Amino acid sequence: RGAVGGMAPAREGAEGAPIARREGGNDSSSRDDIDFFTPRAALVFGACMVGALFWEEAVELRVRATEVMFGEKAEGPVFFAPRRAGTTGTAAVARSELDGEGGAPVAPRVPAAPFPDEADDDDDDFDEETPRTASSNDSLNDSSEDPTTSYPPPGSLVALPEVPEAVGGAWRSLGRVRALGDPPDVTKDDASIRAAAERRAFRGEIIVMVANSRGCHLAANAIANLRSVGIEHYLLVTNTKEACEGMRRARGPRLGNKNEGASWGVECGWTSFLLGHPRLETYGLTQGEERADPFRLWWARFHLLERLVAFGYNPMYVDTDVSFRVNPYPLLKGPFANFSLVGQDETGHVNGVNIGFVYAQNARVGGPAHRVLNETISRMFAILEHAPDPVKQWDGGVARGAKEHLWDQHIYNDVIESAVFSRDLRRRSGARLIDPSGNKRQLWNDDEANAFPKNTDWESFEVLVREKDVPLTASGTKMALEPGTFQARGARLKCVGADVPGYKNAKRDSSSNVSSLETLNETASSVTEETFQTSRREIDVCVEPELFLASPPWFLAGWSGVAGDERFRGVRGAWVYDPPIVAVAHFVGALAKQQTFKQLGWWQYGAEAFTTPGLPSLAATQSKLDRKGALGVKRLRAATAATTTDPAAGAAAYGEAVARLVSLAVALGRRPAIPEIACDSPWIKKQPGAFLGIMDRERVVVGARCDASGALVAEEETKKNASGPFGGKDGSPIAQGSVSCCATVNFACDEGVVWQVDLDNDPRYKRWREGVRSVDVSALPRVANEPDVVDVVAASTFLSDSGLDDAPLLVLDLERSDGIVPNVGNVSPETAETVNEVFYACDRLDCRPPRRPFPTDVDPCRVPR
């Protein structure tokens, strides 16, 4: 195809239209020519040819524009040499507008965004004529089903809900950012980062997230959450191009009279950062690429943050287990406007920052905050490319592991501590090189030779929250925050780097025999005049410190294991309150995170469509079971207050009951619908001051989203819920018609089974909720001489003959079996294999004897050893 990579072919006639000519050059037409070129045929032929030529030209323009925007295809892996903030190449360039013809944007220098009520009505950062990404509010994504004709099938993608126009205010970016085109390698070079930011940023703000293929469902849920508070200026970066393409292709089924299924319009790029680096294998950093410790993605985020600050943006990084309960920008631009770097406080000390949330705003290029990010990347490279050998630990072996010496959270904290105390400190990363036995690491930390600061408490600052600073929720109500003066903790950051006057480099600790404790970022011996002048200019921006905010818990809260007022921690149940008492919630310390999101009502159903199945064959099995419907139970003894007071016995009994229900449901060709645990069950751990007095992080997570009169709730339970502390009524934090329910943590599973909270709330189970049939469990035929074992073949015949086989949701009433789910018998080998397949996919809930919670009652079920 000549148009690609070269000039478009020459065209004859006006405007490139083809001219039909007879051979020999005679312009007179024969009769045959006339018969063929009738006026209608000539018109059709001409239109086709013009369309083909214009298509060819459009393809050429697209290819050329892609090359301009994203550069030529890389011939191999490219490794970025760390550039200290005092060298050339980091200064921001003056911003100019796009050329209007799809040309390359220049590196933007974005001025500090004004406070929303001070912003101009005309937004220079958005051109109404530029292409924009499809919004969930667009009609093309309106896939709401016609309830009389079809339902979205379980597991499918469903349309995102509408976002009220008032949500987001001046920081609403829905439909105001542009698509990335073919998934780009956003870290290929600086031009690629600039191009991606120019398309995805809004008013100089951009939110970075990262995900591998096993985390795409969490990323999708995070994107839906951002959109619910009016935010679309995100940049999702995956570890492979294929993972990004898979997220973009996700589309729901066509329903009713819709021409196409729902699409979430996910925008993403991918990263080749450090891909193929020879030292990754040496340090044992390749195994986590598709697990929970994806080293390349972790470091790609810091690389992006540092570069984006250098280009004049205000970048934010959030983990995909962070949930925005409100749009945070009114607070960030109001009471926190003077803080250049924002993070989450885990320990109450300078060197105890969690990096699930990192935000830089109005940071001076080459200044303290920018240098923190730059130095973090520099130290990583210094370790990764340590010469001549890799860094060694206490036993002489290589310091291997993504969460050891090279963990970005350790290094980032070391750099923050260095910036606060103005000397090179490597407390957390250095400790990973010391023998962990006994108290050797503590002795090393206390050694006077290392000169680690003794007092690392945060400094106290006063911030003023005005009425207009209090942000709105997705429903348009204000969060539970009263205007007034608050104390915030933080620190004054000074510039780090050997080129900064007064900055003290680390000294070699001869007793440790660890080479990495030396200064690893030496100033180059050969300094050009240009580099010197740039360094002098950037040292000038180091004269004044910049402020770091250790976020107060009402702004940024953690589930558990974080500093600050315990009332704001998710583990104490306060996250169920509406309006919310926290602006941003980070599930750090939470177990069974998808289960926990659902208990809180913070999970966007449809995100599961982005999941990579743990067992590929299970998808087909699940689909087959779904077509027939679900089977659940009510009056399950192990899930009610009638059970034991012993936590070990209670957890084991519930686990075995669930395993029996899974076996029975799948054997009857149905999806298991699992009742959750009554929160007044006596074996659940209680703690005064927690929501409903319940705090049992390792066994259950409390929620308030179960239907008080749902299909799995017995009539007497509905009445009790209406009057007791665990049900919704006037003055209760639980919504009217809902009831608290405690979901299992140690048996949590995101595949194969349907939990009660999903059955009650997932729109894809609407058909099941509307087609409930109940049957007494004692009516199911039993195996001869085994009254506790259901004959699966005979039971299937009984259900068919009774007209119950077509019920979308079949609920077994366990009243006559004392709340016990029967075992199954007379199962064919094929059916047994299907049952096993569900348990293979979710091994942690396989509590079929002799498996039980092991080694303790807070663990999944295993065979005791």
CSV table of N, CA, C and O in Angstrom, one decimal, residues 769-831:
chain,number,residue,atom,x,y,z
A,769,ARG,N,-33.9,-12.4,41.0
A,769,ARG,CA,-34.6,-11.9,42.2
A,769,ARG,C,-36.1,-11.8,41.9
A,769,ARG,O,-37.0,-11.9,42.8
A,770,GLU,N,-36.5,-11.7,40.6
A,770,GLU,CA,-37.9,-11.6,40.2
A,770,GLU,C,-38.5,-13.0,40.0
A,770,GLU,O,-39.7,-13.1,39.8
A,771,GLY,N,-37.7,-14.0,40.1
A,771,GLY,CA,-38.2,-15.4,39.8
A,771,GLY,C,-37.9,-16.4,40.9
A,771,GLY,O,-37.4,-17.5,40.6
A,772,VAL,N,-38.2,-16.0,42.1
A,772,VAL,CA,-37.8,-16.9,43.3
A,772,VAL,C,-38.9,-17.9,43.5
A,772,VAL,O,-40.1,-17.6,43.6
A,773,ARG,N,-38.5,-19.1,43.7
A,773,ARG,CA,-39.3,-20.2,44.1
A,773,ARG,C,-38.7,-20.9,45.3
A,773,ARG,O,-37.5,-21.1,45.3
A,774,SER,N,-39.5,-21.3,46.3
A,774,SER,CA,-39.0,-21.9,47.5
A,774,SER,C,-39.5,-23.3,47.6
A,774,SER,O,-40.6,-23.6,47.2
A,775,VAL,N,-38.6,-24.2,48.2
A,775,VAL,CA,-39.0,-25.6,48.4
A,775,VAL,C,-38.4,-26.0,49.7
A,775,VAL,O,-37.3,-25.6,50.1
A,776,ASP,N,-39.2,-26.9,50.4
A,776,ASP,CA,-38.7,-27.4,51.7
A,776,ASP,C,-37.6,-28.4,51.4
A,776,ASP,O,-37.8,-29.3,50.5
A,777,VAL,N,-36.4,-28.3,52.0
A,777,VAL,CA,-35.3,-29.2,51.7
A,777,VAL,C,-35.7,-30.6,52.0
A,777,VAL,O,-35.1,-31.5,51.4
A,778,SER,N,-36.6,-30.9,52.9
A,778,SER,CA,-37.0,-32.2,53.2
A,778,SER,C,-37.7,-32.9,52.1
A,778,SER,O,-37.8,-34.2,52.1
A,779,ALA,N,-38.2,-32.1,51.1
A,779,ALA,CA,-38.9,-32.7,50.0
A,779,ALA,C,-37.9,-33.4,48.9
A,779,ALA,O,-38.3,-34.1,48.1
A,780,LEU,N,-36.6,-33.0,49.0
A,780,LEU,CA,-35.7,-33.6,48.1
A,780,LEU,C,-35.4,-35.0,48.4
A,780,LEU,O,-35.1,-35.4,49.5
A,781,PRO,N,-35.5,-35.9,47.4
A,781,PRO,CA,-35.3,-37.3,47.6
A,781,PRO,C,-33.9,-37.6,48.2
A,781,PRO,O,-32.9,-36.9,47.8
A,782,ARG,N,-33.8,-38.6,49.0
A,782,ARG,CA,-32.5,-39.0,49.6
A,782,ARG,C,-32.0,-40.3,49.1
A,782,ARG,O,-32.8,-41.2,48.6
A,783,VAL,N,-30.7,-40.5,49.2
A,783,VAL,CA,-30.1,-41.8,48.9
A,783,VAL,C,-30.6,-42.8,50.0
A,783,VAL,O,-30.8,-42.5,51.2
A,784,ALA,N,-30.9,-44.0,49.5
A,784,ALA,CA,-31.4,-45.1,50.4
A,784,ALA,C,-30.5,-45.2,51.7
A,784,ALA,O,-29.3,-45.4,51.5
A,785,ASN,N,-31.2,-45.2,52.8
A,785,ASN,CA,-30.5,-45.5,54.1
A,785,ASN,C,-29.6,-44.4,54.5
A,785,ASN,O,-28.8,-44.5,55.4
A,786,GLU,N,-29.6,-43.2,53.8
A,786,GLU,CA,-28.7,-42.1,54.1
A,786,GLU,C,-29.6,-40.8,54.2
A,786,GLU,O,-29.6,-40.1,53.2
A,787,PRO,N,-30.2,-40.5,55.3
A,787,PRO,CA,-31.2,-39.4,55.3
A,787,PRO,C,-30.5,-38.1,55.2
A,787,PRO,O,-31.2,-37.1,54.9
A,788,ASP,N,-29.2,-38.0,55.3
A,788,ASP,CA,-28.5,-36.7,55.2
A,788,ASP,C,-27.9,-36.5,53.8
A,788,ASP,O,-27.1,-35.5,53.6
A,789,VAL,N,-28.2,-37.4,52.9
A,789,VAL,CA,-27.6,-37.3,51.6
A,789,VAL,C,-28.6,-37.3,50.5
A,789,VAL,O,-29.5,-38.2,50.4
A,790,VAL,N,-28.6,-36.1,49.7
A,790,VAL,CA,-29.6,-36.0,48.6
A,790,VAL,C,-29.2,-36.8,47.4
A,790,VAL,O,-28.0,-36.8,47.0
A,791,ASP,N,-30.1,-37.5,46.8
A,791,ASP,CA,-29.9,-38.2,45.6
A,791,ASP,C,-30.0,-37.2,44.5
A,791,ASP,O,-31.1,-36.8,44.1
A,792,VAL,N,-28.9,-36.9,43.8
A,792,VAL,CA,-28.9,-35.8,42.8
A,792,VAL,C,-29.8,-36.1,41.6
A,792,VAL,O,-30.6,-35.3,41.2
A,793,VAL,N,-29.7,-37.4,41.2
A,793,VAL,CA,-30.5,-37.8,40.0
A,793,VAL,C,-32.0,-37.7,40.3
A,793,VAL,O,-32.8,-37.1,39.6
A,794,ALA,N,-32.4,-38.3,41.4
A,794,ALA,CA,-33.8,-38.3,41.8
A,794,ALA,C,-34.3,-36.9,42.1
A,794,ALA,O,-35.4,-36.5,41.8
A,795,ALA,N,-33.4,-36.0,42.8
A,795,ALA,CA,-33.8,-34.7,43.1
A,795,ALA,C,-34.0,-33.9,41.8
A,795,ALA,O,-35.0,-33.0,41.7
A,796,SER,N,-33.2,-34.1,40.8
A,796,SER,CA,-33.4,-33.4,39.5
A,796,SER,C,-34.8,-33.7,38.9
A,796,SER,O,-35.5,-32.9,38.4
A,797,THR,N,-35.1,-35.0,39.0
A,797,THR,CA,-36.4,-35.5,38.4
A,797,THR,C,-37.5,-34.9,39.2
A,797,THR,O,-38.5,-34.4,38.7
A,798,PHE,N,-37.4,-34.8,40.6
A,798,PHE,CA,-38.4,-34.3,41.4
A,798,PHE,C,-38.7,-32.8,41.1
A,798,PHE,O,-39.8,-32.3,41.0
A,799,LEU,N,-37.6,-32.0,40.9
A,799,LEU,CA,-37.7,-30.6,40.6
A,799,LEU,C,-38.4,-30.4,39.3
A,799,LEU,O,-39.2,-29.5,39.1
A,800,SER,N,-38.1,-31.2,38.3
A,800,SER,CA,-38.7,-31.1,37.0
A,800,SER,C,-40.1,-31.4,37.0
A,800,SER,O,-41.0,-30.7,36.5
A,801,ASP,N,-40.5,-32.5,37.7
A,801,ASP,CA,-41.9,-32.9,37.8
A,801,ASP,C,-42.7,-31.9,38.6
A,801,ASP,O,-43.9,-31.8,38.4
A,802,SER,N,-42.1,-31.2,39.5
A,802,SER,CA,-42.8,-30.3,40.4
A,802,SER,C,-42.9,-28.9,39.7
A,802,SER,O,-43.4,-28.0,40.4
A,803,GLY,N,-42.4,-28.7,38.6
A,803,GLY,CA,-42.4,-27.4,37.9
A,803,GLY,C,-41.5,-26.4,38.5
A,803,GLY,O,-41.6,-25.2,38.3
A,804,LEU,N,-40.5,-26.9,39.2
A,804,LEU,CA,-39.5,-26.0,39.9
A,804,LEU,C,-38.2,-25.9,39.1
A,804,LEU,O,-37.4,-25.0,39.4
A,805,ASP,N,-38.0,-26.7,38.1
A,805,ASP,CA,-36.7,-26.7,37.4
A,805,ASP,C,-36.5,-25.5,36.6
A,805,ASP,O,-35.3,-25.1,36.4
A,806,ASP,N,-37.5,-24.7,36.2
A,806,ASP,CA,-37.3,-23.5,35.5
A,806,ASP,C,-37.2,-22.3,36.3
A,806,ASP,O,-37.1,-21.2,35.8
A,807,ALA,N,-37.3,-22.4,37.6
A,807,ALA,CA,-37.2,-21.3,38.5
A,807,ALA,C,-35.8,-20.6,38.4
A,807,ALA,O,-34.8,-21.3,38.6
A,808,PRO,N,-35.8,-19.3,38.1
A,808,PRO,CA,-34.5,-18.6,38.0
A,808,PRO,C,-33.7,-18.7,39.3
A,808,PRO,O,-32.5,-18.8,39.3
A,809,LEU,N,-34.4,-18.6,40.4
A,809,LEU,CA,-33.7,-18.7,41.7
A,809,LEU,C,-34.5,-19.7,42.6
A,809,LEU,O,-35.7,-19.4,43.0
A,810,LEU,N,-33.9,-20.8,42.9
A,810,LEU,CA,-34.6,-21.8,43.8
A,810,LEU,C,-33.9,-21.7,45.2
A,810,LEU,O,-32.7,-21.8,45.3
A,811,VAL,N,-34.8,-21.5,46.2
A,811,VAL,CA,-34.3,-21.4,47.5
A,811,VAL,C,-34.8,-22.5,48.4
A,811,VAL,O,-36.0,-22.8,48.4
A,812,LEU,N,-33.9,-23.2,49.0
A,812,LEU,CA,-34.2,-24.3,49.9
A,812,LEU,C,-34.4,-23.8,51.3
A,812,LEU,O,-33.5,-23.1,51.9
A,813,ASP,N,-35.5,-24.1,51.9
A,813,ASP,CA,-35.8,-23.8,53.3
A,813,ASP,C,-35.3,-24.9,54.2
A,813,ASP,O,-35.8,-26.0,54.1
A,814,LEU,N,-34.4,-24.5,55.0
A,814,LEU,CA,-33.7,-25.5,55.9
A,814,LEU,C,-34.3,-25.7,57.2
A,814,LEU,O,-33.8,-26.3,58.1
A,815,GLU,N,-35.6,-25.2,57.4
A,815,GLU,CA,-36.2,-25.2,58.8
A,815,GLU,C,-36.3,-26.7,59.3
A,815,GLU,O,-36.0,-27.0,60.4
A,816,ARG,N,-36.7,-27.6,58.4
A,816,ARG,CA,-36.9,-29.0,58.9
A,816,ARG,C,-35.6,-29.8,58.9
A,816,ARG,O,-35.7,-31.0,59.3
A,817,SER,N,-34.5,-29.2,58.5
A,817,SER,CA,-33.2,-29.9,58.7
A,817,SER,C,-32.4,-29.3,59.7
A,817,SER,O,-31.2,-29.5,59.8
A,818,ASP,N,-33.0,-28.5,60.6
A,818,ASP,CA,-32.3,-27.8,61.7
A,818,ASP,C,-31.2,-26.9,61.1
A,818,ASP,O,-30.2,-26.7,61.8
A,819,GLY,N,-31.5,-26.3,60.0
A,819,GLY,CA,-30.5,-25.4,59.4
A,819,GLY,C,-29.3,-26.0,58.8
A,819,GLY,O,-28.3,-25.3,58.5
A,820,ILE,N,-29.3,-27.3,58.5
A,820,ILE,CA,-28.2,-28.0,58.0
A,820,ILE,C,-28.4,-28.3,56.5
A,820,ILE,O,-29.4,-28.8,56.1
A,821,VAL,N,-27.4,-28.0,55.7
A,821,VAL,CA,-27.4,-28.3,54.3
A,821,VAL,C,-27.0,-29.8,54.1
A,821,VAL,O,-26.0,-30.2,54.6
A,822,PRO,N,-27.8,-30.6,53.4
A,822,PRO,CA,-27.5,-32.0,53.2
A,822,PRO,C,-26.3,-32.2,52.3
A,822,PRO,O,-26.0,-31.3,51.5
A,823,ASN,N,-25.7,-33.3,52.4
A,823,ASN,CA,-24.6,-33.7,51.5
A,823,ASN,C,-25.3,-34.2,50.2
A,823,ASN,O,-26.5,-34.3,50.1
A,824,VAL,N,-24.5,-34.5,49.2
A,824,VAL,CA,-25.0,-35.0,47.9
A,824,VAL,C,-24.4,-36.4,47.6
A,824,VAL,O,-23.3,-36.8,48.0
A,825,GLY,N,-25.3,-37.2,46.9
A,825,GLY,CA,-24.9,-38.5,46.5
A,825,GLY,C,-25.4,-38.9,45.2
A,825,GLY,O,-26.2,-38.1,44.6
A,826,ASN,N,-25.1,-40.1,44.7
A,826,ASN,CA,-25.5,-40.5,43.3
A,826,ASN,C,-25.1,-39.5,42.3
A,826,ASN,O,-25.9,-39.1,41.4
A,827,VAL,N,-23.8,-39.1,42.4
A,827,VAL,CA,-23.3,-38.0,41.5
A,827,VAL,C,-22.4,-38.7,40.4
A,827,VAL,O,-21.6,-39.5,40.7
A,828,SER,N,-22.7,-38.3,39.1
A,828,SER,CA,-21.9,-38.9,38.0
A,828,SER,C,-20.5,-38.4,38.0
A,828,SER,O,-20.3,-37.3,38.6
A,829,PRO,N,-19.6,-39.1,37.4
A,829,PRO,CA,-18.2,-38.6,37.4
A,829,PRO,C,-18.1,-37.2,36.7
A,829,PRO,O,-17.3,-36.4,37.1
A,830,GLU,N,-18.9,-37.0,35.7
A,830,GLU,CA,-18.9,-35.7,35.0
A,830,GLU,C,-19.4,-34.6,35.9
A,830,GLU,O,-18.8,-33.5,36.0
A,831,THR,N,-20.4,-34.8,36.6
A,831,THR,CA,-20.9,-33.8,37.6
A,831,THR,C,-19.9,-33.6,38.7
A,831,THR,O,-19.7,-32.4,39.1
